[in-house]
Tab-separated table of C-alpha atoms (C1' of nucleotides) in Angstrom:
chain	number	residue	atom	x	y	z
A	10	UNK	CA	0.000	0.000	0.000
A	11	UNK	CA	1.132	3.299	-0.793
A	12	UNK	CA	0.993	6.322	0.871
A	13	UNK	CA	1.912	10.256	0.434
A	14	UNK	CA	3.228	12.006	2.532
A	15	UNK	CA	4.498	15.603	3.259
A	16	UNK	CA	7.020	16.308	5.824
A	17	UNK	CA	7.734	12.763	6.783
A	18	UNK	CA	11.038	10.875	7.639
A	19	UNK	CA	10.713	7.264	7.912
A	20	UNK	CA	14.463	6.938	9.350
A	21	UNK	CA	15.095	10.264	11.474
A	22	UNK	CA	11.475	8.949	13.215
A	23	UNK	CA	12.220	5.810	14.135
A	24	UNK	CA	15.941	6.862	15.256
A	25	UNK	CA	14.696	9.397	17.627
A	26	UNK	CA	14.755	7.249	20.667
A	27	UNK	CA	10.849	6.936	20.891
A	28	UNK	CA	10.456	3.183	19.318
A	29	UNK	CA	12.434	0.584	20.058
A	30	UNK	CA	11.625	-3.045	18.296
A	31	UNK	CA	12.386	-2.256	14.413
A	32	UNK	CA	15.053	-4.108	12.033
A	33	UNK	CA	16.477	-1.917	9.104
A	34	UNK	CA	16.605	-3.511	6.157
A	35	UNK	CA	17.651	-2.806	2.339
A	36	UNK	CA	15.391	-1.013	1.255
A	37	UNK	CA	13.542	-0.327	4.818
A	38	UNK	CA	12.387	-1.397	8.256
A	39	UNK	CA	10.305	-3.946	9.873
A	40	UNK	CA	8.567	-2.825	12.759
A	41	UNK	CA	6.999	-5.067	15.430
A	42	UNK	CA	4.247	-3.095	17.877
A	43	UNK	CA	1.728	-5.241	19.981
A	44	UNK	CA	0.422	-7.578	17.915
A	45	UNK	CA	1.415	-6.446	14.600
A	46	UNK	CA	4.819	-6.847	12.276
A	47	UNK	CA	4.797	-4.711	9.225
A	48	UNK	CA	7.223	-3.539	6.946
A	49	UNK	CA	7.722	0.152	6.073
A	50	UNK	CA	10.049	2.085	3.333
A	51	UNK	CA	9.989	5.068	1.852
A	52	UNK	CA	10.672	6.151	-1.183
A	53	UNK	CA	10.548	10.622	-1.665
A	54	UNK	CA	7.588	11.600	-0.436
A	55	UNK	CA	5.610	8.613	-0.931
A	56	UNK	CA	5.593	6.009	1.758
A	57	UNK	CA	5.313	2.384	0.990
A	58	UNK	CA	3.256	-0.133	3.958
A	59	UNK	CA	3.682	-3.451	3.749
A	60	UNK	CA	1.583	-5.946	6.497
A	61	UNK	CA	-0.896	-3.446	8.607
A	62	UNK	CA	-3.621	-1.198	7.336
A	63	UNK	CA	-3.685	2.483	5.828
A	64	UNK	CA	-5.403	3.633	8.702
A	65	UNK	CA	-3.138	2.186	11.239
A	66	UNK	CA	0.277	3.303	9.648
A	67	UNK	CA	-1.457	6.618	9.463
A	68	UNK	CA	-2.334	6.943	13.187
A	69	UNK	CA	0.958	5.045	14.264
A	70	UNK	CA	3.452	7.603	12.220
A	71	UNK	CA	1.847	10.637	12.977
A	72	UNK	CA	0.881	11.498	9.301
A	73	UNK	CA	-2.497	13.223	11.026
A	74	UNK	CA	-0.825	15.846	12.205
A	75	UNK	CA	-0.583	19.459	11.391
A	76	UNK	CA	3.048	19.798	11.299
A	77	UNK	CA	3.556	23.199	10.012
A	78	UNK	CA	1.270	24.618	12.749
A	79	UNK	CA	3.060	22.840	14.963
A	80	UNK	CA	6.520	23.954	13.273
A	81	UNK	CA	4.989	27.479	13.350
A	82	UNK	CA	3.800	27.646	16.837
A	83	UNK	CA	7.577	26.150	18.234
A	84	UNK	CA	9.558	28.422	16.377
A	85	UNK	CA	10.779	30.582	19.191
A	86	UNK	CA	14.410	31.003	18.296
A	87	UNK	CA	17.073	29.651	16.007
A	88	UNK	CA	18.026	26.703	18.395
A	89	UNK	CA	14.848	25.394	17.427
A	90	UNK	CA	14.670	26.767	13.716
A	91	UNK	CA	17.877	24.660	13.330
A	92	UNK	CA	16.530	21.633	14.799
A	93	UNK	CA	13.996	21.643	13.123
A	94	UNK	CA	15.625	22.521	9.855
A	95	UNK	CA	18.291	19.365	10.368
A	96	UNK	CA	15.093	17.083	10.614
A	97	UNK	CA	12.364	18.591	9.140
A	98	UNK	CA	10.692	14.912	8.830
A	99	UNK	CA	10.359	13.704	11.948
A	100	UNK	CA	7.420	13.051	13.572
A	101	UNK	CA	6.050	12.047	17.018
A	102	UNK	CA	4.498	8.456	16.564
A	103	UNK	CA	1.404	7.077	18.496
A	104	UNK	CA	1.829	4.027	19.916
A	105	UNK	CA	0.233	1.601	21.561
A	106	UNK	CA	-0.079	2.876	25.520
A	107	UNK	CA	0.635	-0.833	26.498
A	108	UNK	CA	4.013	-1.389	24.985
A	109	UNK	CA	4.751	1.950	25.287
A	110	UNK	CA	4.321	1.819	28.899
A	111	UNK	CA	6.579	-1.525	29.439
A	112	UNK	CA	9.420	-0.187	27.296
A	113	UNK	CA	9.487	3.365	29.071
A	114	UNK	CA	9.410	1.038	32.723
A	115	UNK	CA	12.237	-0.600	31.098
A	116	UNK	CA	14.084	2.696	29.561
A	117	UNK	CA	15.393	4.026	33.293
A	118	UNK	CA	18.743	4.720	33.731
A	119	UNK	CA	19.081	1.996	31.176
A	120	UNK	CA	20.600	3.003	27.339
A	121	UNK	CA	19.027	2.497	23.939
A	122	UNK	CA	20.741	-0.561	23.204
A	123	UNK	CA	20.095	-1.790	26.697
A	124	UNK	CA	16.400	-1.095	26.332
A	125	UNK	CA	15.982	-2.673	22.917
A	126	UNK	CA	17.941	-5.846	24.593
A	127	UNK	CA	14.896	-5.922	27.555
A	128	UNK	CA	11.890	-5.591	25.050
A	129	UNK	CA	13.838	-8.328	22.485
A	130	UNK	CA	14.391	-10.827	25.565
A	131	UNK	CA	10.463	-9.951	27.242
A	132	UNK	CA	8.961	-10.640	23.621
A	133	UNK	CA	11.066	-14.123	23.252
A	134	UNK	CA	9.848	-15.361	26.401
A	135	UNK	CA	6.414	-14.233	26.676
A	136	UNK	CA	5.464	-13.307	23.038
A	137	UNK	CA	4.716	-15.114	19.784
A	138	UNK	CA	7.002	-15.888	16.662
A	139	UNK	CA	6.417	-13.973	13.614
A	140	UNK	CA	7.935	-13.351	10.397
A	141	UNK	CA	7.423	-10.191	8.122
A	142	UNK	CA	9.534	-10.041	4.874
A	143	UNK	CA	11.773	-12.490	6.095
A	144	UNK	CA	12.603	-10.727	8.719
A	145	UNK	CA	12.068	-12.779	12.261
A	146	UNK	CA	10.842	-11.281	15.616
A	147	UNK	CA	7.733	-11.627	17.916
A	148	UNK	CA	4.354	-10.002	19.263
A	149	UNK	CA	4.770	-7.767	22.763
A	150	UNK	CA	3.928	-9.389	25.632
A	151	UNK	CA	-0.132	-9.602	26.376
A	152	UNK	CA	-0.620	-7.895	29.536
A	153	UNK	CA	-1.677	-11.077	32.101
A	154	UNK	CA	1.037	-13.047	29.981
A	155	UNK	CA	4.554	-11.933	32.131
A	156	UNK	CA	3.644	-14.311	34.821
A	157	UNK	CA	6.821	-15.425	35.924
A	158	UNK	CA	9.340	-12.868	38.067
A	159	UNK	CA	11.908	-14.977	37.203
A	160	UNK	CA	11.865	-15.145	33.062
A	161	UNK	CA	11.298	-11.390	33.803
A	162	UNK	CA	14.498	-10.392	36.059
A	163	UNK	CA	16.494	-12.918	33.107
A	164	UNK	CA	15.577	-10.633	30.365
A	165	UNK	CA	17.566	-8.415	31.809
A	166	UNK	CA	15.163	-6.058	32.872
A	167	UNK	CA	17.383	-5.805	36.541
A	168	UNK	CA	15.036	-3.900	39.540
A	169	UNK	CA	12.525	-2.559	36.914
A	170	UNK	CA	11.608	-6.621	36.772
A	171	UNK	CA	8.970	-5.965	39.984
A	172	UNK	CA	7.662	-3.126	38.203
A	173	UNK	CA	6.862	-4.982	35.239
A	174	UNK	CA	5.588	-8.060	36.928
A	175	UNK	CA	3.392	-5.286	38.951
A	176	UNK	CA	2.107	-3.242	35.799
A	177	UNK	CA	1.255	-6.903	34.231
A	178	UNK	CA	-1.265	-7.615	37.182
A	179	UNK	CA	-2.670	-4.115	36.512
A	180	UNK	CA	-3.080	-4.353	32.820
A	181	UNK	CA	-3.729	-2.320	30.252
A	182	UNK	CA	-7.345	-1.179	31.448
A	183	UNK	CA	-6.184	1.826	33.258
A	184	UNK	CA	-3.779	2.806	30.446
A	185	UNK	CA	-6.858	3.108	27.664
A	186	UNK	CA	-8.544	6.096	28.678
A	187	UNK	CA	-5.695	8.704	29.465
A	188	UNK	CA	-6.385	9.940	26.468
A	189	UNK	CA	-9.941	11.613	27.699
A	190	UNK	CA	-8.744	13.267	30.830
A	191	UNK	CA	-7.135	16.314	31.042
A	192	UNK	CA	-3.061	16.229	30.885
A	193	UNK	CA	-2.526	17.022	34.616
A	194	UNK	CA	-4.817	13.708	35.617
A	195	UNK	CA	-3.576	11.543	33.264
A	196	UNK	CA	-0.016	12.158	34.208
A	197	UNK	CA	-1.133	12.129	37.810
A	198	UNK	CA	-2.623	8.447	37.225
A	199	UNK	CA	0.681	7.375	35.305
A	200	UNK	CA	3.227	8.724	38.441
A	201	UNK	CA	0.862	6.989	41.232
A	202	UNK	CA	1.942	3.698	39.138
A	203	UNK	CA	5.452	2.050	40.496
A	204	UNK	CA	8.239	2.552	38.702
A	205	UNK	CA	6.588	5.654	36.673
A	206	UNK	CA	8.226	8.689	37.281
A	207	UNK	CA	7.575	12.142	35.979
A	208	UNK	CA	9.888	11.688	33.266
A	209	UNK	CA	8.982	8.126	31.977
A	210	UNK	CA	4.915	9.410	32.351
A	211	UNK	CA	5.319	12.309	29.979
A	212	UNK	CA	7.304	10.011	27.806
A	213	UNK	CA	4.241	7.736	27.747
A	214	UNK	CA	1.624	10.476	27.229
A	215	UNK	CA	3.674	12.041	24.198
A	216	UNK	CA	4.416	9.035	22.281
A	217	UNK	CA	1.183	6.563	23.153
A	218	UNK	CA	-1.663	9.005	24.203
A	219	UNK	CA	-1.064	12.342	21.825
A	220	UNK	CA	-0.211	14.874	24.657
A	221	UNK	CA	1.713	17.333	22.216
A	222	UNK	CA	2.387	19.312	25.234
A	223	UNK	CA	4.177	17.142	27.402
A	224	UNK	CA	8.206	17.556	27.419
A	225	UNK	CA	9.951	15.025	28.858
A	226	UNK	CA	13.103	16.013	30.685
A	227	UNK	CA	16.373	13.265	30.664
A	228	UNK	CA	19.972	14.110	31.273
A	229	UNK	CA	20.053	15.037	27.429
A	230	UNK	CA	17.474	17.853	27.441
A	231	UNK	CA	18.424	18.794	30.725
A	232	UNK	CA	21.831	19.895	29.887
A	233	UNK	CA	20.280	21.253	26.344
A	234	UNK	CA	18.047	23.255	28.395
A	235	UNK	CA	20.333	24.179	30.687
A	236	UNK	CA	22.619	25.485	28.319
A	237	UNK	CA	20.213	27.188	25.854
A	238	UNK	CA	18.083	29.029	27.795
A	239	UNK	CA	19.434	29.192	31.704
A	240	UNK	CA	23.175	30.479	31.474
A	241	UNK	CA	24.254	26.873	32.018
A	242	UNK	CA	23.106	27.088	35.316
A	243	UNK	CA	21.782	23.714	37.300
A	244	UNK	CA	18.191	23.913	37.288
A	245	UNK	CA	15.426	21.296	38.770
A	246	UNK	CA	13.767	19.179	35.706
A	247	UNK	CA	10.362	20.800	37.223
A	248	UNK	CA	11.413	24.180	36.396
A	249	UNK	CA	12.594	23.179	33.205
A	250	UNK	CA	8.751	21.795	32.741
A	251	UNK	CA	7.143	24.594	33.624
A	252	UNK	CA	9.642	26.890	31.317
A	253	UNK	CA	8.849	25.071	28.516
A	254	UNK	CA	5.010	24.677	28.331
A	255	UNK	CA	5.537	28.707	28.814
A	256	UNK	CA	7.949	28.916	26.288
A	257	UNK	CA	7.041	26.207	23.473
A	258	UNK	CA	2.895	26.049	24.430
A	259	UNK	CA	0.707	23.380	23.531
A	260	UNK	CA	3.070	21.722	21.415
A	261	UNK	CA	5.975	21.550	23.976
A	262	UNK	CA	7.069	17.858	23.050
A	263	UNK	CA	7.635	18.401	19.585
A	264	UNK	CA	10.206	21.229	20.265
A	265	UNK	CA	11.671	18.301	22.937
A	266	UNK	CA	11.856	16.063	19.976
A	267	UNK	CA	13.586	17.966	17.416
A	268	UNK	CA	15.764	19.309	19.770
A	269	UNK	CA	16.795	16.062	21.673
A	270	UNK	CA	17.197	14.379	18.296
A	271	UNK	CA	19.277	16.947	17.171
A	272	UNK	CA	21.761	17.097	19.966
A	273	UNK	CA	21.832	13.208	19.984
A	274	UNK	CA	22.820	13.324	16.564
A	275	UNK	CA	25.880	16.081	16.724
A	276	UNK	CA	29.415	15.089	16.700
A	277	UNK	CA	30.125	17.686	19.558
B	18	DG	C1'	37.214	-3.463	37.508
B	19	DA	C1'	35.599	1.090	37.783
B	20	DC	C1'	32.236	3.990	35.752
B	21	DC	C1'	28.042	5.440	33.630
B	22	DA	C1'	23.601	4.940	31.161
B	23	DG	C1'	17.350	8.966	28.238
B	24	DG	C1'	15.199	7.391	36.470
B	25	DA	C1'	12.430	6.274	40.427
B	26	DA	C1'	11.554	5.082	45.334
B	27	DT	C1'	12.843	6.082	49.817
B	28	DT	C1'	14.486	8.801	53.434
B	29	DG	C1'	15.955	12.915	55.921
B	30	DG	C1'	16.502	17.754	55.874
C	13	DC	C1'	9.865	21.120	47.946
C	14	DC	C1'	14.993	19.824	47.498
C	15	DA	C1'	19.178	16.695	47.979
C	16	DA	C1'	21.362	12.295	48.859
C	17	DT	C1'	21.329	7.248	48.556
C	18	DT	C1'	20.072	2.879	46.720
C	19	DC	C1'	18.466	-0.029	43.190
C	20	DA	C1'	20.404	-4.395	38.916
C	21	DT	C1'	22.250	-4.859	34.639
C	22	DG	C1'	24.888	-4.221	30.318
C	23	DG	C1'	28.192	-1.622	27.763
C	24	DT	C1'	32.718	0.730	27.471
DNA sequence: GACCAGGAATTGG
DNA sequence: CCAATTCATGGT
């Protein structure tokens, strides 16, 4: 299936740091979410789907969004402009609040390739086999299905394993309608959960629930922050919040992306 | 083998 | 509210 696109970038997306389980390929990726393996490559502007529906890769890439009001309305200074300018494609994807939830449990103090390890091992032990293009990996983890402490501690996952084995009990049911309450609330429910903290909860609202406006703050936008707009001076992550959804507005979390992308991605 | 990595819970000011 | 300490594990 084909798709076209405007202001997309298959690759810069899916190397910002906000999806973990995806294989490059040749000619493009295959991405495993949930229940689904699909293949995805891009080709200009058009955007080729193998394996899921229209209206999922849609939703799941971000393609509904109105980008250049969102470009417009971040544009607050050339720090941004530049960002912005280096990755003009990249997008905030929607996932599903489930996995989205487990890998950001599993993303603390932990790096990328760390995190990608956890999520591989969890979906070998408690997931199913499946195959797209060739290309071999497995379904996420049903929520009920991590039932053993054990298999969960030996994937890895170190003292975010009682967390997970917690948050499996609980189940998805409470993650399904942050999406209707008001930002405040539904970042309120995330924190009361163990082994959510503010950072990891506004990770799971912007990339699974389609807050816009929530800006997670990690050691990488904190010093970006820091050194942009404070004089380099140590400031708490909550002040660095509360600066932003002054500064940036309602679409806070896009600025976060482009800009933690974009210092990732520097030499210096 | 020390040291750190996209943090969070706990405890004590 | 703020700061310090602890928590497992993998990578460098």
């Amino acid at each position: 299936m084909r798709i076209t696109t405007s202001d997309f970038d298959l690759s810069s997306t899916l190397h910002s740091g906000q999806l973990f389980r995806y294989a490059a390929a040749d000619d493009g990726f295959a991405i495993f979410h949930r229940d689904q393996a699909f293949f995805a490559q891009q080709q200009g502007d058009r955007l080729l789907i193998d394996g899921t529906t229209r209206r999922f890769a849609k939703r799941f890439f971000g393609l509904d969004h109105d980008v250049s009001q969102i470009k417009k309305q971040i544009s607050k200074d050339t720090h941004v402009t530049t960002a912005i300018a280096t990755y003009p494609g990249l997008r905030i994807l929607r996932q599903d609040p489930w996995e989205c939830t487990v890998s950001f449990i599993c993303s603390s103090c932990a790096s990328i390739p760390k995190i990608t390890q956890n999520l591989q091992n969890l979906s070998r032990k408690f997931g199913e086999s499946v195959e797209v293009r060739g290309i071999k990996g497995h379904t996420f983890p049903e929520p009920g299905s991590m039932d053993s402490l054990r298999k969960i501690k030996n994937a890895g996952t170190g003292y975010r394993s009682k967390y997970l084995q917690a948050l499996n009990i609980i189940g998805e049911g409470p993650l399904l309608y942050l999406h209707t309450l008001p930002y405040t609330d539904a970042k309120e429910t995330l924190v009361s959960l163990d082994g959510i903290g503010p950072k990891v909860a506004d990770c799971i609202l912007l990339f699974s629930h389609g807050f816009h406006n929530a800006f997670p703050v990690d050691t990488w936008i904190k010093k970006c922050m820091q050194s942009l707009y404070f004089n380099d001076k140590p400031i708490s992550d909550k002040k660095i919040r509360t600066f932003a959804d002054e500064y940036f507005g309602t679409y806070a979390g896009y600025a976060q992306q482009y800009l933690f992308h974009w210092i990732r991605t520097r030499s210096n």
